Tab-separated table of C-alpha atoms in Angstrom:
chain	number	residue	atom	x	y	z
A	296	UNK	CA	-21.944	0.986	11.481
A	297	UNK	CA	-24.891	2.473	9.868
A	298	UNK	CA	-25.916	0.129	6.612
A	299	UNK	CA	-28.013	2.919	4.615
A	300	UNK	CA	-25.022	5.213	4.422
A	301	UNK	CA	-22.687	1.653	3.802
A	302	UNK	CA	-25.067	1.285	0.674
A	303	UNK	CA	-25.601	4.720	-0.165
A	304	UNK	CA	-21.640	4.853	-1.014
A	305	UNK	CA	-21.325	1.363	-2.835
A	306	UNK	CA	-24.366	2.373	-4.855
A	307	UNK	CA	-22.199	6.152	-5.306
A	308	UNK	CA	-19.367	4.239	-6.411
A	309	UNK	CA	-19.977	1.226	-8.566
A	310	UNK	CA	-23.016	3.684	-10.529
A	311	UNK	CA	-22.513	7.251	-10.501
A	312	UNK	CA	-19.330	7.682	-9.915
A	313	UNK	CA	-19.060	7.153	-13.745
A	314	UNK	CA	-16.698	9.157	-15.684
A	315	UNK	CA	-16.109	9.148	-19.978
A	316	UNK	CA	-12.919	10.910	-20.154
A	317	UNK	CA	-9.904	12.959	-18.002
A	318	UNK	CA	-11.663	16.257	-18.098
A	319	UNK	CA	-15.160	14.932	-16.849
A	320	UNK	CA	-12.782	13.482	-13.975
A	321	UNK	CA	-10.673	16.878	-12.944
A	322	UNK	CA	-13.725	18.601	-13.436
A	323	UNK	CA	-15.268	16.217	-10.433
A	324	UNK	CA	-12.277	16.669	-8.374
A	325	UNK	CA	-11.748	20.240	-8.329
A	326	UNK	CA	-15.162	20.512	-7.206
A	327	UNK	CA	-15.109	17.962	-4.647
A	328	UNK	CA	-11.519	19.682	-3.337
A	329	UNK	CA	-12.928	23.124	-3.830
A	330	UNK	CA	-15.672	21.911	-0.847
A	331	UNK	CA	-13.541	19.766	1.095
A	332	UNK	CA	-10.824	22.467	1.778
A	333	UNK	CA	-13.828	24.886	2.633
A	334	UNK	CA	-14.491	22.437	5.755
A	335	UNK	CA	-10.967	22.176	6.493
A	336	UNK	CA	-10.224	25.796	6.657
A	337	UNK	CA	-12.650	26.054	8.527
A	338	UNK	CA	-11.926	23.434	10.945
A	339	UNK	CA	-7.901	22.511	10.974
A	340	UNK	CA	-6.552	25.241	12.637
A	341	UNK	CA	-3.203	23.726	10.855
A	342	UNK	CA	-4.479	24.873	7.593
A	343	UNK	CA	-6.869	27.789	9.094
A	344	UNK	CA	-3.614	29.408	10.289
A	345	UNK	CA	-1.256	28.571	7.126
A	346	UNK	CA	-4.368	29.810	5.172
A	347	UNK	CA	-4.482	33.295	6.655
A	348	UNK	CA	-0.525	33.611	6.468
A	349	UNK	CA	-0.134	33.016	3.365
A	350	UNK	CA	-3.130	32.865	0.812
A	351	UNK	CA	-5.617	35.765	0.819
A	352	UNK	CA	-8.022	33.976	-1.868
A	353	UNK	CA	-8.138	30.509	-1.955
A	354	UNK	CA	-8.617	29.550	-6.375
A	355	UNK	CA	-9.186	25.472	-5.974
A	356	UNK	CA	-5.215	25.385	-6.360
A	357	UNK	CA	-3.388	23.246	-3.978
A	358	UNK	CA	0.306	24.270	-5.123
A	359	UNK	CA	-0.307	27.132	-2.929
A	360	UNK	CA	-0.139	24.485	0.532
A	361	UNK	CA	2.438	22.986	2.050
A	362	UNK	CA	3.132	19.501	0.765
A	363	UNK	CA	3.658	17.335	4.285
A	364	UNK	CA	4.965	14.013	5.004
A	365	UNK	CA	4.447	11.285	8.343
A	366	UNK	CA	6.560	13.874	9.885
A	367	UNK	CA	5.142	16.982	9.998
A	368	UNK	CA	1.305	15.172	10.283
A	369	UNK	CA	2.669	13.929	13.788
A	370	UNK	CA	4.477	17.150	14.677
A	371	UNK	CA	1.241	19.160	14.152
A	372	UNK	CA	-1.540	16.348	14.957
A	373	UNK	CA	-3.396	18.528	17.682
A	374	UNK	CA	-4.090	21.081	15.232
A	375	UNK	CA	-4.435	19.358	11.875
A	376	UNK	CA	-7.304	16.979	12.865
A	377	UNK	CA	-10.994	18.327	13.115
A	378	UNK	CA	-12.184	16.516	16.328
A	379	UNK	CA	-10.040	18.039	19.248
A	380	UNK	CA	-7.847	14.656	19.417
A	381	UNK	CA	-5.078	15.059	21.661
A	382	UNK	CA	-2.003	13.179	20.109
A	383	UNK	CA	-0.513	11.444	23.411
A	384	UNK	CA	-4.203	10.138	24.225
A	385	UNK	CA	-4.642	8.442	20.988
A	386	UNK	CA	-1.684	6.972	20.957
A	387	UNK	CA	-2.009	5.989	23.932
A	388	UNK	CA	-5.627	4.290	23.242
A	389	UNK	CA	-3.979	2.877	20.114
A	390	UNK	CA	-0.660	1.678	21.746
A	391	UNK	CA	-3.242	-0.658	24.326
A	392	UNK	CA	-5.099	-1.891	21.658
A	393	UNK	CA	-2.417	-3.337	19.752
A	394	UNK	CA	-0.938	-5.149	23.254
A	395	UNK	CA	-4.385	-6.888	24.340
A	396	UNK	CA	-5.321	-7.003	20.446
A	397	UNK	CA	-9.055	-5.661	21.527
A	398	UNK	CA	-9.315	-3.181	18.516
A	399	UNK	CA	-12.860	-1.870	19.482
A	400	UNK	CA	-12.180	0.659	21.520
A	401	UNK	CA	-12.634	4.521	20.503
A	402	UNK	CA	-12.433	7.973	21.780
A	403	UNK	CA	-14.925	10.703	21.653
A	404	UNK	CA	-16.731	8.225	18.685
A	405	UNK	CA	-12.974	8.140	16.902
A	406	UNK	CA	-11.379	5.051	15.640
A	407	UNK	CA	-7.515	5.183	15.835
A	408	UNK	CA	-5.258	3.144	14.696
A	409	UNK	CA	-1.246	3.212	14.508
A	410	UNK	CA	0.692	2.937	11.105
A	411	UNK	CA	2.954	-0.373	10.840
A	412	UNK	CA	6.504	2.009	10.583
A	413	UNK	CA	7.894	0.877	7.956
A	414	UNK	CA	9.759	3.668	7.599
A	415	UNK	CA	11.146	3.615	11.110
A	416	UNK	CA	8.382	5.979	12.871
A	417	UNK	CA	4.750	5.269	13.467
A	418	UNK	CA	1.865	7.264	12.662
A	419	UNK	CA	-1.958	7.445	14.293
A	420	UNK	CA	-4.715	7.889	11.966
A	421	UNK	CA	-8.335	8.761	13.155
A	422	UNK	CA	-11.366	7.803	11.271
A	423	UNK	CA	-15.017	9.091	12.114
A	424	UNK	CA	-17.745	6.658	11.789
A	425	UNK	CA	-19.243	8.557	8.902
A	426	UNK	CA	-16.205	8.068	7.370
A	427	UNK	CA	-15.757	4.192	7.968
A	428	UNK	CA	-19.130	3.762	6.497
A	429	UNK	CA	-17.877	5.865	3.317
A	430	UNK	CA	-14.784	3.721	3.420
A	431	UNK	CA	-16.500	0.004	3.383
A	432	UNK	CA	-19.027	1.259	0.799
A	433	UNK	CA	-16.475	2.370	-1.481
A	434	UNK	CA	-14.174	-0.747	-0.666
A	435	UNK	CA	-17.293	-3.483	-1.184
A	436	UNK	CA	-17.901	-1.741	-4.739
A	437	UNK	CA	-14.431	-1.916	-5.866
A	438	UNK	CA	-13.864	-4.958	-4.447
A	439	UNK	CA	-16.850	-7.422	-4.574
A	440	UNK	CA	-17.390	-9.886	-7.347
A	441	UNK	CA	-21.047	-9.989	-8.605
A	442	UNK	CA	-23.156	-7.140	-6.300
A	443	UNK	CA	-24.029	-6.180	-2.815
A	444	UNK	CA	-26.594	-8.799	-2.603
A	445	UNK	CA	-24.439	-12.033	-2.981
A	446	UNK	CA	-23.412	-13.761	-0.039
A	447	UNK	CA	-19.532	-13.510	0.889
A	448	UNK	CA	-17.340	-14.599	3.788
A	449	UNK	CA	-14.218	-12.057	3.760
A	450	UNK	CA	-10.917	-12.992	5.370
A	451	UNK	CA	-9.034	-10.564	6.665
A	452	UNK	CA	-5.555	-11.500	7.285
A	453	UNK	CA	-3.916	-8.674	9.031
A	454	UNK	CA	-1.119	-7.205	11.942
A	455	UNK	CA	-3.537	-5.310	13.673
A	456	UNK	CA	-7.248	-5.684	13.487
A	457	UNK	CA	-9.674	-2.127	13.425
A	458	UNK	CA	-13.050	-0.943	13.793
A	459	UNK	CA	-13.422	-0.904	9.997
A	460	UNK	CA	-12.207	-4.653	9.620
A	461	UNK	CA	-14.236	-5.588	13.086
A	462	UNK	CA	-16.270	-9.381	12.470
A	463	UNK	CA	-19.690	-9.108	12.144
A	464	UNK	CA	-21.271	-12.449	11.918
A	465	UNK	CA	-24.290	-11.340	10.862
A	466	UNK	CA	-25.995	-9.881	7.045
A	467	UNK	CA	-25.102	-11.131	4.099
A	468	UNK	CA	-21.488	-10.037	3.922
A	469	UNK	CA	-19.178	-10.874	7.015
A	470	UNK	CA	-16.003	-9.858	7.954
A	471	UNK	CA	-13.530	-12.267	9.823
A	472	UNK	CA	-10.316	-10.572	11.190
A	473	UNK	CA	-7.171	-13.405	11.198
A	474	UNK	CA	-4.382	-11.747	13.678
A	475	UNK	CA	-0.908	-12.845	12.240
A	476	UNK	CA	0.438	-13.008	15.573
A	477	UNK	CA	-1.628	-16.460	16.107
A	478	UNK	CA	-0.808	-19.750	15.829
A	479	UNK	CA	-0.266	-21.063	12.247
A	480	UNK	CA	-2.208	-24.696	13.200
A	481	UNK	CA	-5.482	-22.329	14.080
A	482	UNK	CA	-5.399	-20.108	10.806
A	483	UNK	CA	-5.869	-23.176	8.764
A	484	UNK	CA	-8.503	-24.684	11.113
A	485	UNK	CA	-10.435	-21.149	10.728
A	486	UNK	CA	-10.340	-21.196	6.945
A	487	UNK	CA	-11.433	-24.936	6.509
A	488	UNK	CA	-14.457	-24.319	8.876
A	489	UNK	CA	-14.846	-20.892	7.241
A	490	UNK	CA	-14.846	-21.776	3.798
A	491	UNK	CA	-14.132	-17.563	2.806
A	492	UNK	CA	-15.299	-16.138	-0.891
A	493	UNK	CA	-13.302	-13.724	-0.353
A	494	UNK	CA	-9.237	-13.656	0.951
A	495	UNK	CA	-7.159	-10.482	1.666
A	496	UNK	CA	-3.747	-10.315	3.299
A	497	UNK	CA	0.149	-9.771	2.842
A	498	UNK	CA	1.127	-11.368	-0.520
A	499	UNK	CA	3.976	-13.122	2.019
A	500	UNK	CA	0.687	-14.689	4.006
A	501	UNK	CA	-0.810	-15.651	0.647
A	502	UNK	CA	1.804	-17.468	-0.409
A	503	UNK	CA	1.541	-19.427	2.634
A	504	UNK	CA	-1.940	-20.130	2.307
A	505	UNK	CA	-1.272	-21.197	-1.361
A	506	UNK	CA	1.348	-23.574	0.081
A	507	UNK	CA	-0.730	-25.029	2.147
A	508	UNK	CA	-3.667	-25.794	-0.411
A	509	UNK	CA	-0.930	-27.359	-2.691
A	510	UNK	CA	0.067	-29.494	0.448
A	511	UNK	CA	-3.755	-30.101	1.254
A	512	UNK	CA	-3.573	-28.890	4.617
A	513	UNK	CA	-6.614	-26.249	3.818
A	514	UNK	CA	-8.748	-27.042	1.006
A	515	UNK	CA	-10.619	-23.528	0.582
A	516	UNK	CA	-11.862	-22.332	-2.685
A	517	UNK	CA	-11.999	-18.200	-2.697
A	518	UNK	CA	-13.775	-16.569	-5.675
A	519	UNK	CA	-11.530	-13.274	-4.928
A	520	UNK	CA	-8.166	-12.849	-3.488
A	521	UNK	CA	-6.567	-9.687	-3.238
A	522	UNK	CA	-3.027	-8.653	-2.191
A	523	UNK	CA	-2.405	-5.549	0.332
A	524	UNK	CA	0.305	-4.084	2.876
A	525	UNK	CA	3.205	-5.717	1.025
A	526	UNK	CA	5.061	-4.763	-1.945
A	527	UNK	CA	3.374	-7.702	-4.598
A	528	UNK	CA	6.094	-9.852	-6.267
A	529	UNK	CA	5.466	-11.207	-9.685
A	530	UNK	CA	7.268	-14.388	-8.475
A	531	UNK	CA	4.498	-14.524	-5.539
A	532	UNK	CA	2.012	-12.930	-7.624
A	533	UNK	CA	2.455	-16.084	-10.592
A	534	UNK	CA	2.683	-19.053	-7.737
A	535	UNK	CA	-0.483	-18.009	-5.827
A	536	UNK	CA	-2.191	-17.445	-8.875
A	537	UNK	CA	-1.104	-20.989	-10.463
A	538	UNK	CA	-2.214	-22.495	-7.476
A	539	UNK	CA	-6.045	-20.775	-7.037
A	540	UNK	CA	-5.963	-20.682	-10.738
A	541	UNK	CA	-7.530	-17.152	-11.067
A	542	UNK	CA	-6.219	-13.684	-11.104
A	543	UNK	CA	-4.449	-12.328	-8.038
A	544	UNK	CA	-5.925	-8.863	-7.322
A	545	UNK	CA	-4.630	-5.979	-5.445
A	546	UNK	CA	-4.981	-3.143	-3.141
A	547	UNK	CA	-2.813	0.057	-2.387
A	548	UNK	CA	-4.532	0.946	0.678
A	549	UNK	CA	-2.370	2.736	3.532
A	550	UNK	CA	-2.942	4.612	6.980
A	551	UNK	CA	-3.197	8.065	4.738
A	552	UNK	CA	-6.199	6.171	2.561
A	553	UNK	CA	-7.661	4.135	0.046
A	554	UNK	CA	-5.660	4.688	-3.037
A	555	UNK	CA	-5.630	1.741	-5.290
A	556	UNK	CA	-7.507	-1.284	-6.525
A	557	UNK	CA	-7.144	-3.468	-9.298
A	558	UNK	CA	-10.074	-3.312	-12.068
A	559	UNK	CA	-11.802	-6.568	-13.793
A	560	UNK	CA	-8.420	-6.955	-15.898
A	561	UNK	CA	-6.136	-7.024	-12.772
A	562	UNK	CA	-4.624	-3.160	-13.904
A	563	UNK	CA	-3.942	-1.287	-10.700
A	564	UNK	CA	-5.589	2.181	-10.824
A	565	UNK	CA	-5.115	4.823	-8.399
A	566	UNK	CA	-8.741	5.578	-6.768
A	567	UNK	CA	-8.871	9.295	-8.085
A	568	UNK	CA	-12.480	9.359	-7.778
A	569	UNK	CA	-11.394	10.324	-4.026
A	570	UNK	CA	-7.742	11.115	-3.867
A	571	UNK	CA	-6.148	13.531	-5.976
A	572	UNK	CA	-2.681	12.408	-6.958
A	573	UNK	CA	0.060	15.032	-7.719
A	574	UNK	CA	3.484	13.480	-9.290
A	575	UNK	CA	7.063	13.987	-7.698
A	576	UNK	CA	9.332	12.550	-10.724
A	577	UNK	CA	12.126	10.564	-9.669
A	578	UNK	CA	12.824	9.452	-13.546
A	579	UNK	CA	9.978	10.879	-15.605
A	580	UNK	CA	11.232	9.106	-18.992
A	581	UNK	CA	10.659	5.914	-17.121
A	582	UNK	CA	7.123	6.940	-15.528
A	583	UNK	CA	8.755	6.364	-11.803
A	584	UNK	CA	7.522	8.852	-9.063
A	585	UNK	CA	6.611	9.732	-5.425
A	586	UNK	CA	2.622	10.422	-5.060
A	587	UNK	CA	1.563	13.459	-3.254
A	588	UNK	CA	-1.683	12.592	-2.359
A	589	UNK	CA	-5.001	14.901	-1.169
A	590	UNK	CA	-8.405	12.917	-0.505
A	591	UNK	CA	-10.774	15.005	-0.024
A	592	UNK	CA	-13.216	12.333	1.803
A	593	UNK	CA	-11.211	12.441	4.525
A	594	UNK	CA	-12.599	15.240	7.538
A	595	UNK	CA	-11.205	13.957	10.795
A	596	UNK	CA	-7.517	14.061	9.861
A	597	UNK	CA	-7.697	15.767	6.475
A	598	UNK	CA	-4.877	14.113	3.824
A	599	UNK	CA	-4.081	17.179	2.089
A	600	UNK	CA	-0.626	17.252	0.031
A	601	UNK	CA	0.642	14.489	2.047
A	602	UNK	CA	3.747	13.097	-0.421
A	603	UNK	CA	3.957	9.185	0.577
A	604	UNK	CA	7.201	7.587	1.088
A	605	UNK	CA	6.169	4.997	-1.798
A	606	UNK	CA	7.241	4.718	-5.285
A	607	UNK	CA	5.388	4.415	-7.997
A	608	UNK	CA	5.623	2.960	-12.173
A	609	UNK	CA	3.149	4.186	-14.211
A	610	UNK	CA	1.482	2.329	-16.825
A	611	UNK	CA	2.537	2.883	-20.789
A	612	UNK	CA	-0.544	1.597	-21.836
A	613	UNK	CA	-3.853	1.862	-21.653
A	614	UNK	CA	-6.293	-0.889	-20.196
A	615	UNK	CA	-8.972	-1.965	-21.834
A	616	UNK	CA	-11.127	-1.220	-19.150
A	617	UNK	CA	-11.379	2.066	-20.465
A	618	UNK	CA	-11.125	3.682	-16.942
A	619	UNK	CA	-9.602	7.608	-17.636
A	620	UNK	CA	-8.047	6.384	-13.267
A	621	UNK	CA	-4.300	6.712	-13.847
A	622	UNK	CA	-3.099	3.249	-14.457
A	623	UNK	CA	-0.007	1.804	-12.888
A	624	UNK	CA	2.435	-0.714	-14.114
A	625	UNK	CA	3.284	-1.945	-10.121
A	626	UNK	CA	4.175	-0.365	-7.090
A	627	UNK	CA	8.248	-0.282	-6.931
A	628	UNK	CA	8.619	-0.203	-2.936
A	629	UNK	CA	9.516	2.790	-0.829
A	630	UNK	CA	11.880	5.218	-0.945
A	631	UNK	CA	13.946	3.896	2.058
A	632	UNK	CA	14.881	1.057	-0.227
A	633	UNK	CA	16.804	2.722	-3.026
A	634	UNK	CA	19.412	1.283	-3.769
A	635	UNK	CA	22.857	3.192	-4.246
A	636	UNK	CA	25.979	2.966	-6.136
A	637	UNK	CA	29.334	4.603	-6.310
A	638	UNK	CA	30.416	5.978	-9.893
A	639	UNK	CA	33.504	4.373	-11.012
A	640	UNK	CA	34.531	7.079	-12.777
A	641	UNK	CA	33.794	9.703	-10.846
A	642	UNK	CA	32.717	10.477	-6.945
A	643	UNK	CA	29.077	11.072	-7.706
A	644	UNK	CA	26.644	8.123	-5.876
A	645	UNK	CA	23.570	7.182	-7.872
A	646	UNK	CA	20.362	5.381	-7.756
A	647	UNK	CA	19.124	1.885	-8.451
A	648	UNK	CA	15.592	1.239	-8.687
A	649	UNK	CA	13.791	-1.714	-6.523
A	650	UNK	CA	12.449	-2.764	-9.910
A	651	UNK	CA	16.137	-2.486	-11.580
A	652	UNK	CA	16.963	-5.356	-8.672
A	653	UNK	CA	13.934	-7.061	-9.115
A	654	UNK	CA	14.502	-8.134	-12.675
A	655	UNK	CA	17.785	-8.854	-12.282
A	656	UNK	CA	17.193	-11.021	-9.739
A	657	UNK	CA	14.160	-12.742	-11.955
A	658	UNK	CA	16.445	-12.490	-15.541
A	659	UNK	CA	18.858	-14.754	-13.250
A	660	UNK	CA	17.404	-18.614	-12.823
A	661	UNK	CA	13.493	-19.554	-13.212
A	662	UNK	CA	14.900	-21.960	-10.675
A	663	UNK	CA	14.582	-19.401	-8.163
A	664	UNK	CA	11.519	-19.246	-5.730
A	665	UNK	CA	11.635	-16.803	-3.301
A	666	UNK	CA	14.559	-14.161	-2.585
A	667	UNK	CA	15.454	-11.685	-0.458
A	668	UNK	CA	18.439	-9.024	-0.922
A	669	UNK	CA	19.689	-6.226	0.950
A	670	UNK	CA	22.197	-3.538	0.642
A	671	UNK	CA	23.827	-3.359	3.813
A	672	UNK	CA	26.592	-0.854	2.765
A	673	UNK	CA	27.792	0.506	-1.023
A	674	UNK	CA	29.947	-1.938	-1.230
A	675	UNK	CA	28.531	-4.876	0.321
A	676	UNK	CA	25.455	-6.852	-0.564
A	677	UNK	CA	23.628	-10.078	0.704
A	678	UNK	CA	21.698	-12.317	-0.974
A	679	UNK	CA	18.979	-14.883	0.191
A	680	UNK	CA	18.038	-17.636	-1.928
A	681	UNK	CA	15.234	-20.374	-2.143
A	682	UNK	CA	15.968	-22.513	-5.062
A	683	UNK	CA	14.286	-25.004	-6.734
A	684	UNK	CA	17.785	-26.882	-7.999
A	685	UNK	CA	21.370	-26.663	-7.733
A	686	UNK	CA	21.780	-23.280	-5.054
A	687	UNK	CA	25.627	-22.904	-6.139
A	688	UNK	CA	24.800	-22.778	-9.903
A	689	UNK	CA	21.942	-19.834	-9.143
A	690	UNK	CA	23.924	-18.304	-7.044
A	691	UNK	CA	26.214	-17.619	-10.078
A	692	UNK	CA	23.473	-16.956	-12.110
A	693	UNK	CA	22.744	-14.095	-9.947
A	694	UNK	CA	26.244	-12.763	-9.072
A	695	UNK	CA	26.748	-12.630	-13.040
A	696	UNK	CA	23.214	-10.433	-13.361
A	697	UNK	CA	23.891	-7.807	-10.557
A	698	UNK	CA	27.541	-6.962	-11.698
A	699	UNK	CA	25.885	-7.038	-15.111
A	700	UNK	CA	23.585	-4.131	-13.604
A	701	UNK	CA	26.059	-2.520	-12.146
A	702	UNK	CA	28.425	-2.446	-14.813
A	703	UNK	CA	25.634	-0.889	-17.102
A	704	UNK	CA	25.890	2.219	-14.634
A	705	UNK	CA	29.344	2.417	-14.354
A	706	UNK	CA	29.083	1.308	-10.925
A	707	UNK	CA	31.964	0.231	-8.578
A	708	UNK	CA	31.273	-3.798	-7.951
A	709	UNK	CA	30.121	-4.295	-4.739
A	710	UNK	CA	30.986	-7.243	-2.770
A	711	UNK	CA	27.545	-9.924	-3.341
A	712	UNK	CA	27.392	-12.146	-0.248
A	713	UNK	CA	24.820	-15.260	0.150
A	714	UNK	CA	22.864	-16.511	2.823
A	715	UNK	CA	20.604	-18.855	4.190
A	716	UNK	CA	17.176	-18.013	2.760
A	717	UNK	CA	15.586	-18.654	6.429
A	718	UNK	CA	12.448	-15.613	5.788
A	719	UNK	CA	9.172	-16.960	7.417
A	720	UNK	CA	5.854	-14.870	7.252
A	721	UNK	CA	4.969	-12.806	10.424
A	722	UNK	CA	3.067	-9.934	11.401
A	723	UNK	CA	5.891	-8.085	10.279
A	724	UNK	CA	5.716	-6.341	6.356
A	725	UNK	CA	7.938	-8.414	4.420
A	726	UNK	CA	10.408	-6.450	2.055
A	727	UNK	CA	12.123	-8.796	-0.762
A	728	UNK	CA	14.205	-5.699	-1.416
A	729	UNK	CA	15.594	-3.976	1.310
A	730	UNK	CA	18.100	-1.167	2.012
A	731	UNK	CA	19.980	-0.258	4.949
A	732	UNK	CA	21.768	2.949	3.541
A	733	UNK	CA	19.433	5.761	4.801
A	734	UNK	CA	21.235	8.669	2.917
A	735	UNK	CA	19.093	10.578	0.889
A	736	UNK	CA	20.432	11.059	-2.563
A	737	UNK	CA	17.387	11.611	-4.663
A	738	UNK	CA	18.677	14.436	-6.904
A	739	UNK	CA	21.513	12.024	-8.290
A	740	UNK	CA	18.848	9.597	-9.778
A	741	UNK	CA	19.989	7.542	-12.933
């Protein structure tokens, strides 16, 4: 990966890439988009074609495109991208690497890589090397403690390695890929021989790690550690933390880009110094909404009015970093994992918030320390539990908060079933809240 351009983009980012106020900010991005969709037109015959069909001037405004999802980016791969890239051949190429776990491989000078499907269908993404130079500069100068020039180890724990994460054992910053399909026993040799400055995984793998330094099994001591992949727990967020004794950071990064990271006061703000975030309101009183996202550093497989299947809380406040980035108070969970109630008074099915189960779960017992629950059905939900206490008295704690919430709603009571708390991290993205109901019911939000 070429080094100069590596640097050219940290330096772009930690020192130009300054901006006072809002306005300064839009200004910067409608000039940036205003360029970027000039390529694309140009060079997606996806957007050429929409472009000539149904715009005749093109004004910087991006209302006038379609907004796409996962969907429609898959359906129309061959002619959205910019570098010829057949879809069945990348995922192919991207399909092998993830069996032999050799992630080096590209085509035509194209890293591709395959989204985890979360959401029950998997996505490739292509990345230039250009662009994976752009990416790591921007990442090191939003990331890194202290400058360029320091020294760091950085490990990586992650389900599927890529030619942007790839180990280079050489220069003053390394990179050291741990697959979470190997053994437990030779993770925690790794990190005692590597001694890492810097941690990043799953806040599920985290917590591991943080178990294991309270039961002296590692003994690292990371300057940085920063959450990514997972939805981030405050009861994982506050043990790993207590543990390390130093703020857990974070990272909203996905297969569609870069879109968060957490500033010097651990506020998560949305990286709109090269995505442009558009809001889809589920509840705008309470700040909660879908972003529709368009980065316009991205030319192989432009991102352009791509709505996410996440959902986000935005901050109330200001931070005191002074940042004009929009702030955000956490990231809720996805869409798929709404949960859903019937009206008691009435036929008409409504929504519950991840967040509104969340602190119901947490208002419960501080005895509780992890939890999982999922909504199988309206009516019928189960509960995991890992208590530190009497489980029979929590579990009452809890039944008593949930019919609580859904008696605020005038919500039928569903049927609250517990089990066996037996969750173990994996290479799979663990989901404390999870639905099963797949109905979409978003214009009967409460």
């Amino acid at each position: 990966m070429n080094k100069i351009e590596i640097m050219k983009h940290y330096f772009k980012t930690k020192y130009l890439r300054k901006f006072k106020t809002r306005k300064q900010l839009e200004h910067y991005q409608k000039i940036q988009m205003k360029k970027h969709m000039e390529f694309v037109f140009k060079h997606s015959a996806f957007y050429r074609e929409f472009y000539q069909a149904k715009i005749t001037h093109f004004d910087g405004n991006l209302e006038h495109l379609p907004i796409i999802s996962k969907r429609e980016m898959m359906e129309n791969f061959n002619t959205l991208n910019t570098a010829n890239m057949n879809k069945d051949q990348a995922y192919q190429l991207a399909l092998e690497a993830e069996k032999t776990r050799d992630f080096s491989p590209k085509l035509n000078g194209i890293s591709i890589g395959l989204s985890s499907g979360t959401s029950g269908n998997r996505g490739i993404f292509l990345i230039s090397d250009k662009e994976s130079a752009k990416w790591v500069g921007t990442v090191l100068a939003k990331l890194l403690p202290g400058h360029l020039f320091e020294r760091h180890k950085i490990a990586f724990f992650l389900r599927a390695n890529n030619n942007l994460y790839s180990s280079t054992e050489n220069g003053r910053i390394t990179f050291h890929y741990f697959d979470l399909l190997d053994e437990f026993a030779s993770h925690q040799e790794k990190l005692n021989d590597l001694q890492p400055t810097i941690i990043i995984g799953p806040p599920s793998f985290l917590r591991l790690l943080a178990e294991w330094q309270e039961q002296k099994i590692i003994n690292v001591t990371p300057s940085k550690i920063v959450s990514v992949a997972e939805v981030l727990e405050d009861l994982d967020k506050y043990y790993i933390e207590n543990i390390y004794n130093q703020k857990l950071h974070q990272v909203y990064q996905s297969t569609e880009g870069f879109l968060a990271a957490t500033c010097s006061h651990g506020t998560l703000h949305m990286n709109e110094d090269i995505v442009m975030i558009h809001k889809e309101y589920l509840d705008e009183a309470k700040g909660i909404f879908v972003p529709i996202i368009s980065d316009f550093t991205r030319t192989t497989q432009p991102i352009i009015r791509y709505r996410l299947n996440d959902i986000l809380i935005e901050s109330k406040t200001s931070c005191p970093c002074g940042s004009p980035y929009l702030a955000l108070e956490r990231i809720d969970g996805r869409c798929d994992d709404l949960f859903w109630g019937l009206k008691n008074t009435s036929s008409d099915i409504c929504t519950l918030f991840p967040d509104f189960i969340r602190r119901a779960i947490m208002f419960a017992s501080d005895k509780i320390v992890e939890y999982k629950v999922i909504q199988v059905d309206m009516l019928n939900i189960n509960i995991q539990l890992k208590v530190n206490g009497q489980l029979e008295e929590v579990k009452e704690d809890v039944r008593a908060e949930m019919v609580k919430l859904w008696k605020s709603y005038e919500l039928i009571i569903p049927s609250f079933s517990f089990l066996t708390y037996d969750l173990k991290p994996s290479d799979k993205k663990l989901k404390r809240i999870e639905s099963l109901i797949k109905e979409n019911h978003h214009d009967q939000n409460v």
